[in-house]
Amino acid sequence: MAQGLEVALTDLQSSRNNVRHHTEEITVDHLLVRRGQAFNLTLYFRNRGFQPGLDNIIFVVETGPLPDLALGTRAVFSLARHHSPSPWIAWLETNGATSTEVSLCAPPTAAVGRYLLKIHIDSFQGSVTAYQLGEFILLFNPWCPEDAVYLDSEPQRQEYVMNDYGFIYQGSKNWIRPCPWNYGQFEEKIIDICLKLLDKSLHFQTDPATDCALRGSPVYVSRVVCAMINSNDDNGVLNGNWSENYTDGANPAEWTGSVAILKQWYATGCQPVRYGQCWVFAAVMCTVMRCLGIPTRVITNFDSGHDTDGNLIIDEYYDNTGRILGNKKKDTIWNFHVWNECWMARKDLPPGYGGWQVLDATPQEMSNGVYCCGPASVRAIKEGEVDLNYDTPFVFSMVNADCMSWLVQGGKEQKLHQDTSSVGNFISTKSIQSDERADITENYKYEEGSLQERQVFLKALQKLKAGRFHSSRRGAELQPSRPTPLSRDSPRSLHTPSLRPSDVVQVSLKFKLLDPPNMGQDICFVLLALNMSSQFKDLKVNLSAQSLLHDGSPLSPFWQDTAFITLSPKEAKTYPCKISYSQYSQYLSTDKLIRISALGEEKSSPEKILVNKIITLSYPSITINVLGAAIVNQPLSIQVIFSNPLSEQVEDCVLTVEGSGLFKKQQKVLLGVLKPQHQASIILETVPFKSGQRQIQANMRSNKFKDIKGYRNVYVDFAL
């Protein structure tokens, strides 16, 4: 008489499955698979082989603390039945004398997360035995056509899911600087940290059963992650800080990768890490989303609008010296702002609005009660469809708001100029499988100055008007709710844009740099004045310079000058200016941004002429040399060459170096004091542990500067 079937051993075939599921970079020791794609396991039996006609093997998978069949967080499916009601399926691959290989496949809509795998064996005699086979992690699958994150391009999948390093663009539209970053999504413990992050969200804490059930939706997961990257509502990963006071944490400019941040958050019991700004929030979110399997890239928008009242106009205020003032509305134009795009279908929107979606983890405004932004369809932004979820009006204003300049004098405000093209320039991301910058501005808006661009702007404005009117009739806010509701008494709320006729402008002013603006050197520039009329013009021009934070917040002016310029008809003149290093050094922010402004007026006219220019001071970069061939599990020497660019001694110098697959953890070297204009080098030793294309990232900080950076790409070969 046949005995009941007993399982002696289970082989989850982690190494083989993980390679097929593109997760071997994370680990080959534990099973990590993607939904919508089969994975194999082998059951070894103790007493006899599996007999399909006599034995029924039933698989059970469960995720979350409260697995539920109705919610889809528990599934029961049989090997014997080909038409199981469960969306999970299993089938027989091979059947031997004492072992059986089977394939399992999660539906392409299954919730992602950590699963427990169990089986029940029902033998012909009625005996039932149950076994716990082990755990596995299920991820999104951009290789599966039925998955909502499917991306139909292998080069794009390699770049936006598999690439663990990249560049984040900073600086200004006139000086775009690539900042190297170690995303490190496949580094040790990062997948566990990402899953912990989901479990620490307010949604999970409030209703864990529903939260786990919704983790099959990339729209839902992306909003949860977006809110958890900042710590404004919860114990999220990062505290934001734009104060220039970082004594109790790290200056955001010092970070070179996400791994150290995520590991610190995890190791301290999920206490927020101090500190981050927009590029750090976006970089860490990129790490988490790529780790979970959602294609993600980091986007930089130069001259990015922050419209706090939702009227698509950024108001900037100046005094009579030309310096920019803070304002109670807190509208600002960020020198650059960084967010993410994630690729996903949007079945919650009309057809055609899937694909790249904006997600912004920087805590700026609330969205439905929490600090997150998106996903907002990039196509919806370009077409002005600001009534589509989520937070599309706010993102639209970041790339296509108009800018209004006001002169504040004697308690009164005088309109200087309205600019329709100053917001949203050189929207940038890293190119696919290249270190070059890709300009994707055309994805977000039609060409500035074109009829289409103005039509879209007006459409968005009308939709906001209509939305707020109907909202007030319902006694509820417009959804999505990110922009602060407008004051109905505001004289500038939702006005149709208008420009002063060009023939009124008779005198133009423009700044021109004479030399590259290098840190530690004097800044030499001229003010160009041009009289376009047939009359003499007597100008008084007030000039000023002040440091800016990258979010547009002004610091106190440190340089002022007044020029008196007489222009003959059609004449052009230059007025030379110089700001010495000693004048700006003690006032410079970490962002190294200086805004020079000129406010001109004619003696015989009330018209004012405003011109400004943002200067980004540059440092010499760190040079990294790889000494010899890079081979897995063999020692490698790396030379790092750095210098003090200043004509004064700098102290407390610290060099940090990291690189996924090259260093197990971030390397920190205390350098102490560097003499003026002094160059030095050190040799670091490491043993690469992953093959393929890798990148080394380095940063040097001191008491005078925080972010002299460098990088070097290196290809690591397998040992022969």
XYZ file of C-alpha atoms in Angstrom:
720
model
C 0.000 0.000 0.000
C 1.375 3.452 -0.988
C 2.451 5.764 1.795
C 1.594 9.436 2.171
C 4.006 11.710 0.295
C 6.584 13.407 2.551
C 8.848 16.322 1.585
C 12.436 15.904 2.702
C 14.024 18.969 1.108
C 13.165 21.918 -1.120
C 15.517 23.632 -3.550
C 14.202 27.101 -4.438
C 16.877 27.320 -7.172
C 17.682 30.865 -6.052
C 20.775 31.282 -8.203
C 19.143 30.057 -11.426
C 15.848 31.862 -10.844
C 17.460 35.140 -9.861
C 19.527 35.232 -13.051
C 16.417 34.656 -15.160
C 14.541 37.347 -13.208
C 17.364 39.920 -13.375
C 17.839 39.977 -9.599
C 21.207 38.233 -9.315
C 22.863 41.612 -8.695
C 20.952 41.740 -5.402
C 21.728 38.187 -4.304
C 21.899 34.595 -5.485
C 21.461 33.163 -1.977
C 17.792 34.045 -1.495
C 14.903 33.841 -3.942
C 13.947 37.180 -5.555
C 11.579 36.932 -8.494
C 9.411 39.202 -10.595
C 5.687 38.942 -11.072
C 4.240 37.629 -14.332
C 7.256 35.372 -14.906
C 7.666 31.709 -13.952
C 10.229 30.463 -11.463
C 11.208 26.887 -10.710
C 11.691 24.895 -7.550
C 12.481 21.260 -6.843
C 10.753 19.138 -4.206
C 12.723 16.152 -2.861
C 10.604 13.444 -1.243
C 11.548 11.178 1.610
C 9.725 7.931 0.887
C 8.596 7.848 -2.755
C 7.990 9.948 -5.825
C 5.078 12.209 -6.655
C 2.212 10.364 -8.351
C -0.042 12.848 -10.218
C -3.099 10.629 -10.125
C -2.774 9.876 -6.426
C -1.247 12.985 -4.872
C -2.507 16.546 -4.948
C 0.018 19.281 -4.157
C -1.549 22.571 -3.114
C 0.599 25.694 -2.895
C -0.122 28.582 -0.545
C 1.530 32.013 -0.815
C 1.002 34.772 1.738
C 2.252 38.318 2.151
C 1.751 40.890 4.876
C 0.719 40.465 8.520
C -2.924 39.709 7.656
C -2.972 37.606 4.467
C -6.435 37.421 2.940
C -7.782 35.525 -0.065
C -10.331 38.228 -0.853
C -7.678 40.956 -0.834
C -5.255 38.934 -2.932
C -2.548 38.791 -0.258
C -3.133 35.055 0.115
C -3.432 32.615 -2.756
C -4.158 28.873 -2.792
C -3.548 26.983 -6.042
C -3.110 23.378 -6.997
C -0.473 21.683 -9.114
C -3.035 19.178 -10.369
C -5.715 21.594 -11.548
C -5.025 23.578 -14.708
C -8.100 25.783 -14.333
C -7.607 27.023 -10.779
C -9.660 30.058 -9.697
C -6.460 31.548 -8.295
C -4.484 33.953 -10.532
C -1.334 32.218 -9.256
C -0.507 29.091 -11.238
C 1.760 26.056 -10.887
C 2.630 23.291 -13.302
C 4.784 20.203 -13.449
C 8.126 20.462 -15.261
C 9.820 17.104 -14.557
C 8.963 14.199 -12.309
C 11.639 11.772 -11.074
C 11.761 8.795 -8.750
C 12.173 10.889 -5.601
C 12.036 14.500 -6.830
C 9.733 16.777 -8.762
C 10.489 20.086 -10.435
C 7.595 22.544 -10.678
C 7.099 26.041 -12.040
C 5.174 28.756 -10.237
C 4.052 32.088 -11.617
C 2.615 35.117 -9.842
C 0.045 37.164 -11.750
C 1.426 40.404 -13.277
C -0.826 42.347 -10.905
C 0.285 40.637 -7.676
C 1.296 42.744 -4.691
C 5.040 43.139 -4.373
C 6.764 42.299 -1.128
C 8.002 39.434 1.018
C 6.063 36.172 0.667
C 5.857 32.946 2.629
C 5.565 29.798 0.478
C 3.827 26.700 1.888
C 2.416 23.476 0.479
C -0.245 20.988 1.504
C -0.016 17.468 0.135
C -3.276 15.533 -0.067
C -2.537 11.862 -0.732
C -5.006 9.307 -2.016
C -5.566 7.796 1.459
C -6.859 11.111 2.732
C -3.698 11.948 4.694
C -2.744 15.621 4.543
C 0.705 16.963 5.323
C 1.752 20.631 5.367
C 5.203 22.100 4.871
C 6.695 25.570 4.953
C 9.050 25.754 1.999
C 10.598 29.167 2.658
C 10.386 32.848 1.845
C 10.800 34.782 -1.380
C 10.522 38.403 -2.463
C 8.300 39.420 -5.379
C 9.120 42.541 -7.415
C 7.615 44.550 -10.266
C 8.544 43.235 -13.723
C 9.368 45.731 -16.495
C 10.222 42.715 -18.732
C 6.617 41.401 -18.586
C 4.197 42.882 -21.189
C 1.248 42.376 -18.829
C 2.875 44.264 -15.950
C 1.864 47.908 -15.501
C 5.562 48.899 -15.430
C 6.440 47.092 -18.683
C 9.050 48.986 -20.687
C 9.460 47.830 -24.283
C 13.170 48.574 -24.674
C 16.046 46.527 -23.299
C 18.512 49.479 -23.357
C 15.997 51.520 -21.348
C 15.428 48.668 -18.897
C 19.177 48.384 -18.415
C 19.467 52.130 -17.792
C 16.377 52.777 -15.689
C 16.221 49.544 -13.661
C 19.619 47.867 -13.716
C 22.097 50.763 -13.777
C 23.291 51.469 -10.234
C 25.055 54.778 -10.871
C 24.352 57.961 -12.765
C 24.496 61.746 -12.829
C 22.306 64.409 -11.294
C 22.539 67.749 -13.064
C 23.086 70.847 -10.945
C 24.314 74.420 -11.330
C 22.411 76.830 -13.549
C 21.093 76.897 -17.104
C 24.280 78.719 -18.107
C 26.583 76.238 -16.351
C 25.141 72.721 -16.114
C 27.274 70.466 -13.933
C 26.921 66.645 -13.733
C 27.056 65.404 -10.149
C 28.011 61.682 -9.985
C 25.770 59.535 -7.794
C 25.899 55.968 -6.496
C 22.310 54.671 -6.521
C 23.450 51.257 -5.277
C 20.008 49.623 -5.503
C 21.544 46.137 -5.539
C 23.872 46.606 -2.577
C 23.621 44.402 0.503
C 20.492 44.990 2.635
C 19.011 47.616 0.288
C 16.073 45.402 -0.738
C 15.299 44.746 2.935
C 15.476 48.470 3.651
C 13.084 49.213 0.772
C 10.535 46.738 2.118
C 10.959 48.164 5.631
C 10.292 51.599 4.187
C 6.924 50.400 2.844
C 6.062 48.946 6.244
C 6.901 52.215 8.011
C 4.477 54.255 5.911
C 1.419 55.878 7.446
C -0.778 53.732 5.177
C 0.654 50.489 6.556
C 0.547 51.720 10.141
C -3.120 52.674 9.749
C -4.417 49.698 7.722
C -1.755 47.058 6.996
C -4.125 44.626 5.291
C -5.335 47.134 2.708
C -1.887 48.644 2.262
C -0.336 45.276 1.376
C -3.198 44.495 -0.998
C -2.619 47.772 -2.864
C 1.085 47.107 -3.360
C 0.317 45.594 -6.746
C -0.303 49.110 -8.093
C 2.777 51.126 -9.106
C 0.676 54.282 -8.797
C -0.043 53.476 -5.147
C 3.468 52.270 -4.321
C 5.068 55.334 -5.919
C 2.950 57.685 -3.806
C 3.798 55.749 -0.639
C 7.519 55.800 -1.403
C 7.386 59.476 -2.363
C 5.899 60.373 1.016
C 8.374 58.141 2.890
C 11.534 59.632 1.348
C 10.898 62.872 3.252
C 10.120 62.901 6.980
C 7.525 65.666 7.179
C 4.627 63.333 8.006
C 6.394 60.268 9.391
C 9.762 58.720 10.202
C 10.761 58.989 6.576
C 14.288 58.639 5.293
C 15.471 62.260 5.107
C 15.043 65.551 6.918
C 15.091 68.501 4.552
C 17.165 71.549 5.459
C 17.636 74.754 3.451
C 18.922 76.903 6.322
C 22.678 76.642 5.653
C 23.051 75.379 9.248
C 23.969 71.690 9.185
C 25.958 71.391 12.428
C 23.846 68.472 13.691
C 23.977 66.510 10.429
C 25.505 66.299 6.959
C 25.498 69.136 4.470
C 23.328 67.839 1.576
C 26.102 68.734 -0.877
C 28.443 66.194 0.726
C 26.438 63.083 -0.183
C 27.625 61.040 -3.168
C 25.240 58.097 -2.949
C 22.002 56.679 -1.562
C 23.405 53.574 0.146
C 24.952 55.341 3.149
C 21.719 57.310 3.681
C 19.404 54.288 3.542
C 21.671 52.172 5.736
C 21.925 54.934 8.330
C 18.119 55.266 8.402
C 17.749 51.521 8.852
C 20.525 51.148 11.458
C 19.136 53.912 13.675
C 15.684 52.353 13.992
C 14.298 54.310 11.033
C 15.164 57.754 12.362
C 15.345 60.420 9.620
C 18.806 61.164 8.288
C 20.037 64.752 8.449
C 20.054 66.360 5.825
C 18.729 66.347 2.281
C 17.693 68.749 -0.435
C 15.886 68.117 -3.712
C 18.603 66.138 -5.520
C 19.165 63.922 -2.467
C 15.432 63.187 -2.118
C 15.207 62.335 -5.823
C 18.354 60.192 -5.816
C 17.226 58.122 -2.831
C 13.779 57.667 -4.373
C 15.434 56.499 -7.599
C 17.324 53.858 -5.614
C 14.174 52.561 -3.927
C 12.046 52.498 -7.078
C 14.691 50.778 -9.213
C 15.208 48.229 -6.453
C 11.471 47.456 -6.413
C 11.517 47.090 -10.212
C 9.853 50.313 -11.366
C 11.817 52.047 -14.176
C 12.963 55.381 -12.779
C 15.168 58.283 -13.793
C 16.270 61.517 -12.126
C 15.217 64.800 -13.763
C 16.631 68.312 -13.295
C 14.590 71.367 -14.222
C 16.563 74.609 -14.415
C 14.733 77.799 -13.361
C 12.033 75.736 -11.703
C 8.907 77.530 -10.524
C 7.423 77.104 -7.063
C 3.936 78.584 -7.332
C 2.374 78.594 -3.875
C -1.082 79.933 -4.774
C -1.787 77.972 -7.942
C -2.286 80.911 -10.332
C 0.581 79.838 -12.647
C 2.439 83.081 -11.957
C 5.663 83.333 -9.961
C 5.899 86.754 -8.324
C 9.379 88.140 -7.656
C 9.958 91.341 -5.714
C 12.905 93.754 -5.981
C 13.908 96.901 -4.137
C 15.276 100.039 -5.804
C 18.854 98.734 -5.619
C 17.934 95.744 -7.786
C 18.265 93.149 -5.032
C 15.659 90.414 -4.896
C 13.488 90.337 -1.798
C 11.794 87.541 0.046
C 8.014 87.670 -0.169
C 5.126 86.593 2.016
C 3.671 84.450 -0.782
C 6.969 82.559 -0.920
C 6.767 82.158 -4.686
C 10.287 81.368 -5.858
C 12.209 80.262 -8.900
C 14.627 77.532 -7.916
C 17.925 77.752 -9.752
C 17.407 74.067 -10.353
C 15.005 71.518 -8.953
C 15.276 67.754 -9.118
C 12.519 65.145 -9.203
C 11.891 61.651 -10.565
C 10.093 60.154 -13.507
C 8.737 56.626 -13.106
C 7.397 54.532 -15.979
C 3.957 52.977 -15.533
C 0.549 52.490 -17.083
C -2.194 54.830 -15.829
C -5.467 52.937 -16.007
C -6.904 55.562 -13.640
C -6.506 58.199 -16.386
C -7.902 58.494 -19.929
C -5.994 56.523 -22.588
C -2.672 57.963 -23.670
C -1.482 59.343 -20.339
C 0.634 56.400 -19.224
C 4.398 56.260 -19.608
C 6.654 58.640 -17.716
C 5.128 60.072 -14.552
C 6.552 62.848 -12.371
C 7.117 62.080 -8.690
C 8.662 64.701 -6.431
C 9.713 63.610 -2.934
C 10.943 67.069 -1.897
C 8.449 68.303 0.714
C 7.084 71.514 -0.816
C 3.292 71.351 -0.609
C 0.804 68.779 0.679
C -1.044 66.381 -1.595
C -4.254 64.962 -0.125
C -2.948 65.579 3.376
C 0.647 64.338 3.065
C 3.896 65.708 1.674
C 4.244 63.960 -1.658
C 3.748 64.882 -5.293
C 2.587 62.701 -8.163
C 2.478 60.556 -10.109
C 1.634 63.268 -12.649
C 1.582 62.259 -16.307
C 4.308 64.024 -18.294
C 2.034 64.062 -21.337
C -0.758 65.620 -19.263
C 1.664 68.351 -18.189
C 2.636 69.088 -21.795
C -1.002 69.226 -22.902
C -2.182 71.367 -19.963
C -4.507 68.674 -18.626
C -4.119 69.942 -15.072
C -7.325 68.304 -13.878
C -5.796 64.811 -14.088
C -4.401 63.104 -10.964
C -2.019 63.566 -9.237
C -0.747 67.105 -8.521
C -0.535 68.033 -12.204
C -1.181 71.779 -11.612
C 1.821 72.055 -9.311
C 4.137 70.244 -11.717
C 2.818 72.299 -14.639
C 3.744 75.473 -12.774
C 7.274 74.173 -12.132
C 7.981 73.952 -15.866
C 5.658 76.508 -17.461
C 4.534 79.231 -15.056
C 4.961 82.861 -16.045
C 7.197 85.132 -13.981
C 6.090 88.579 -12.813
C 8.691 91.078 -11.540
C 7.622 93.801 -9.094
C 9.427 96.861 -7.727
C 8.666 97.480 -4.041
C 9.138 101.124 -3.084
C 7.497 103.186 -0.378
C 5.151 100.349 0.506
C 3.813 100.169 -3.044
C 4.300 97.558 -5.763
C 5.040 98.551 -9.355
C 4.927 95.970 -12.131
C 8.246 95.796 -13.960
C 7.885 92.930 -16.393
C 6.086 89.666 -17.096
C 8.190 86.916 -18.631
C 6.497 83.931 -20.253
C 9.629 81.903 -20.940
C 11.945 82.180 -17.925
C 10.543 79.171 -16.025
C 11.483 75.635 -17.053
C 14.718 75.426 -19.020
C 17.061 72.642 -20.122
C 15.089 69.868 -18.422
C 17.781 67.212 -18.164
C 18.469 63.579 -17.403
C 21.271 61.126 -18.032
C 21.281 59.618 -21.523
C 20.585 55.928 -22.045
C 23.788 53.891 -21.638
C 25.878 57.054 -21.976
C 27.401 59.662 -19.668
C 26.012 62.480 -21.810
C 23.164 64.767 -20.766
C 19.815 64.341 -22.517
C 17.576 67.401 -22.880
C 13.919 66.364 -22.528
C 12.319 69.818 -22.308
C 10.107 69.030 -25.317
C 8.487 66.210 -23.328
C 7.120 68.775 -20.865
C 6.088 71.707 -23.027
C 5.856 73.015 -26.551
C 8.572 75.397 -27.712
C 8.611 78.670 -25.787
C 7.175 81.489 -27.857
C 5.100 79.153 -30.000
C 1.342 79.472 -30.404
C 0.865 75.931 -29.063
C 2.716 76.740 -25.841
C 0.507 79.769 -25.148
C -2.642 77.838 -26.009
C -1.710 75.082 -23.568
C -0.910 77.658 -20.872
C -4.295 79.327 -21.318
C -6.056 75.955 -21.314
C -4.393 75.067 -18.014
C -5.349 78.460 -16.596
C -8.984 78.025 -17.622
C -9.116 74.524 -16.140
C -7.808 75.899 -12.843
C -10.396 78.683 -12.925
C -13.197 76.231 -13.609
C -11.943 73.781 -11.026
C -11.800 76.391 -8.313
C -15.236 77.769 -9.201
C -16.858 74.334 -9.032
C -14.818 73.561 -5.928
C -16.215 76.611 -4.131
C -19.744 75.606 -5.204
C -19.206 72.168 -3.650
C -17.514 73.558 -0.550
C -14.503 71.371 -1.252
C -11.042 71.876 -2.686
C -10.080 71.080 -6.246
C -8.580 67.606 -6.592
C -5.708 67.000 -6.751
C -5.313 69.341 -3.802
C -1.657 70.286 -3.907
C -1.764 74.045 -4.690
C -2.910 76.282 -1.844
C -6.432 77.607 -2.579
C -6.491 81.065 -4.151
C -7.761 84.171 -2.471
C -10.761 85.308 -4.504
C -9.822 88.927 -3.709
C -6.322 88.632 -5.134
C -6.030 91.126 -8.015
C -3.452 88.942 -9.763
C -5.129 85.578 -9.337
C -5.527 83.682 -12.603
C -5.063 86.716 -14.831
C -4.475 86.091 -18.510
C -0.794 86.833 -19.196
C 0.126 89.994 -21.042
C 3.417 91.497 -22.165
C 4.493 95.088 -22.509
C 4.825 95.874 -26.260
C 8.414 95.529 -27.397
C 8.458 98.980 -29.001
C 8.162 100.567 -25.537
C 11.587 99.179 -24.586
C 14.090 101.796 -25.753
C 17.076 100.901 -23.593
C 18.374 97.431 -22.875
C 20.769 96.228 -20.186
C 22.736 93.007 -20.166
C 25.491 91.434 -18.073
C 28.493 89.711 -19.640
C 31.200 87.774 -17.801
C 34.766 88.528 -18.892
C 36.350 85.380 -17.406
C 35.110 81.997 -16.226
C 33.864 82.390 -12.624
C 36.254 80.183 -10.656
C 36.071 79.796 -6.910
C 38.810 81.768 -5.165
C 39.218 84.307 -7.976
C 37.765 87.762 -8.575
C 34.583 87.944 -10.648
C 35.005 90.349 -13.574
C 32.030 91.355 -15.712
C 30.563 94.302 -17.584
C 27.124 95.832 -17.816
C 26.194 96.393 -21.468
C 23.840 99.322 -22.052
C 22.258 99.864 -25.469
C 20.149 102.826 -26.557
C 17.794 101.657 -29.306
C 16.045 104.993 -29.685
C 16.912 108.144 -31.644
C 17.112 110.256 -28.470
C 19.774 110.826 -25.807
C 19.295 108.778 -22.655
C 20.606 109.500 -19.163
C 20.537 106.386 -17.014
C 20.998 105.777 -13.331
C 21.674 102.104 -12.679
C 21.764 100.534 -9.224
C 23.791 97.311 -9.144
C 23.936 94.691 -6.417
C 25.133 91.162 -5.753
C 23.799 88.629 -3.281
C 24.193 84.934 -2.658
C 21.305 82.614 -3.450
C 20.316 79.208 -2.227
C 19.449 76.836 -5.041
C 15.755 77.060 -4.109
C 15.819 80.754 -5.015
C 15.956 82.098 -1.454
C 18.085 85.267 -1.368
C 20.752 86.052 1.210
C 21.826 89.564 2.186
C 23.568 91.682 -0.480
C 27.336 91.931 -0.090
C 28.191 94.245 -3.009
C 26.522 97.361 -4.378
C 27.413 100.009 -6.951
C 25.734 102.857 -8.800
C 26.455 103.729 -12.428
C 25.494 106.908 -14.294
C 25.494 106.252 -18.040
C 24.758 108.745 -20.817
C 23.884 107.203 -24.174
C 23.724 108.917 -27.524
C 21.108 107.716 -30.024
C 21.777 104.078 -31.031
C 24.895 104.039 -28.819
C 26.162 101.095 -26.766
C 28.419 101.400 -23.722
C 29.969 99.041 -21.222
C 30.363 99.625 -17.507
C 33.114 97.455 -15.965
C 32.501 95.717 -12.623
C 34.582 93.553 -10.316
C 33.686 91.601 -7.199
C 36.812 90.471 -5.387
C 37.166 87.123 -3.658
C 37.534 88.892 -0.323
C 34.174 90.584 -0.918
C 32.170 87.425 -1.649
C 34.021 84.606 0.155
C 32.429 85.010 3.578
C 28.940 85.437 2.130
C 28.920 82.503 -0.258
C 26.366 79.728 0.293
C 27.069 76.029 -0.208
C 25.369 76.310 -3.592
C 28.052 78.797 -4.770
C 25.402 80.929 -6.492
C 25.717 84.696 -6.849
C 22.927 86.768 -8.352
C 23.984 90.094 -9.857
C 21.188 92.550 -10.561
C 20.837 95.941 -12.179
C 17.820 98.236 -11.903
C 18.011 101.124 -14.350
C 15.846 104.213 -14.713
C 15.801 107.180 -17.053
C 15.702 110.696 -15.643
C 12.804 111.608 -17.926
C 10.764 108.409 -17.668
C 9.057 106.419 -14.906
C 9.939 103.166 -16.680
C 12.323 100.824 -14.879
C 14.672 98.328 -16.535
C 15.579 95.193 -14.603
C 18.263 92.704 -15.568
C 19.913 89.971 -13.546
C 22.285 87.090 -13.992
C 23.073 84.081 -11.839
C 26.728 83.132 -11.590
C 27.766 79.663 -10.460
C 31.314 79.486 -9.167
C 33.215 76.391 -10.232
C 35.795 74.246 -8.481
C 38.493 72.059 -10.018
C 37.225 68.482 -9.950
C 38.861 65.531 -8.240
C 40.911 63.311 -10.564
C 40.645 59.530 -10.116
C 43.064 57.097 -11.751
C 42.662 53.322 -11.732
C 46.112 51.751 -11.450
C 46.020 48.465 -13.347
C 43.297 46.099 -14.517
C 40.131 45.770 -12.450
C 39.320 42.076 -11.871
C 36.745 40.511 -9.562
C 38.194 39.374 -6.209
C 41.647 40.744 -6.987
C 43.282 43.768 -5.282
C 42.957 47.084 -7.097
C 44.773 50.364 -6.445
C 43.021 53.676 -7.020
C 44.759 57.056 -7.040
C 42.763 60.116 -5.999
C 44.237 63.544 -6.824
C 42.727 66.630 -5.214
C 43.668 70.250 -4.599
C 42.846 73.342 -2.594
C 41.724 75.921 -5.180
C 41.832 78.821 -2.721
C 44.624 81.266 -1.964
C 44.174 80.551 1.721
C 44.686 77.514 3.929
C 41.703 75.191 4.415
C 41.145 72.911 7.383
C 39.130 69.839 8.391
C 39.523 68.293 4.941
C 37.752 64.945 4.510
C 37.728 62.787 1.385
C 34.941 60.238 0.829
C 35.055 57.603 -1.907
C 32.458 54.978 -2.833
C 31.278 52.816 -5.706
C 28.846 49.905 -5.941
C 30.569 46.601 -6.615
C 33.954 48.152 -5.822
C 33.775 49.132 -2.141
C 31.797 47.266 0.513
C 31.164 50.573 2.260
C 31.954 54.235 1.812
C 35.621 55.057 2.398
C 36.401 58.140 4.507
C 39.903 59.630 4.695
C 40.796 62.460 7.094
C 43.176 64.814 5.271
C 43.494 67.608 7.846
C 44.985 70.851 6.528
C 45.646 71.774 2.887
C 47.916 74.695 2.099
C 46.885 77.414 -0.396
C 46.752 76.174 -4.011
C 48.213 72.855 -2.814
C 47.686 69.619 -4.758
C 47.984 66.194 -3.158
C 47.088 62.566 -3.836
C 46.437 59.348 -1.972
C 46.269 55.682 -2.972
C 43.278 53.584 -1.909
C 43.200 49.796 -2.024
C 40.052 47.784 -2.677
C 38.905 44.400 -3.987
C 36.086 44.569 -6.589
C 33.339 42.031 -5.874
C 31.052 42.569 -8.880
C 31.870 42.517 -12.575
C 30.728 44.846 -15.338
C 30.641 48.613 -15.756
C 31.141 50.404 -12.419
C 31.698 53.954 -11.237
C 33.832 55.463 -8.483
C 32.440 58.624 -6.853
C 34.526 60.975 -4.681
C 33.847 64.116 -2.653
C 36.135 66.402 -0.672
C 34.911 68.845 1.962
C 36.634 71.327 4.241
C 35.787 74.287 6.441
C 35.662 76.464 3.285
C 33.908 74.225 0.752
C 31.737 71.111 0.905
C 31.460 69.516 -2.515
C 34.520 69.206 -4.698
C 33.569 66.083 -6.632
C 35.007 63.644 -9.129
C 34.217 60.300 -10.709
C 35.774 57.586 -12.815
C 34.103 54.790 -14.759
C 35.837 51.426 -14.572
C 35.056 48.070 -16.169
C 35.576 45.078 -13.887
C 36.398 41.744 -15.580
C 35.845 38.228 -14.267
C 38.952 36.466 -13.004
C 40.487 34.207 -15.665
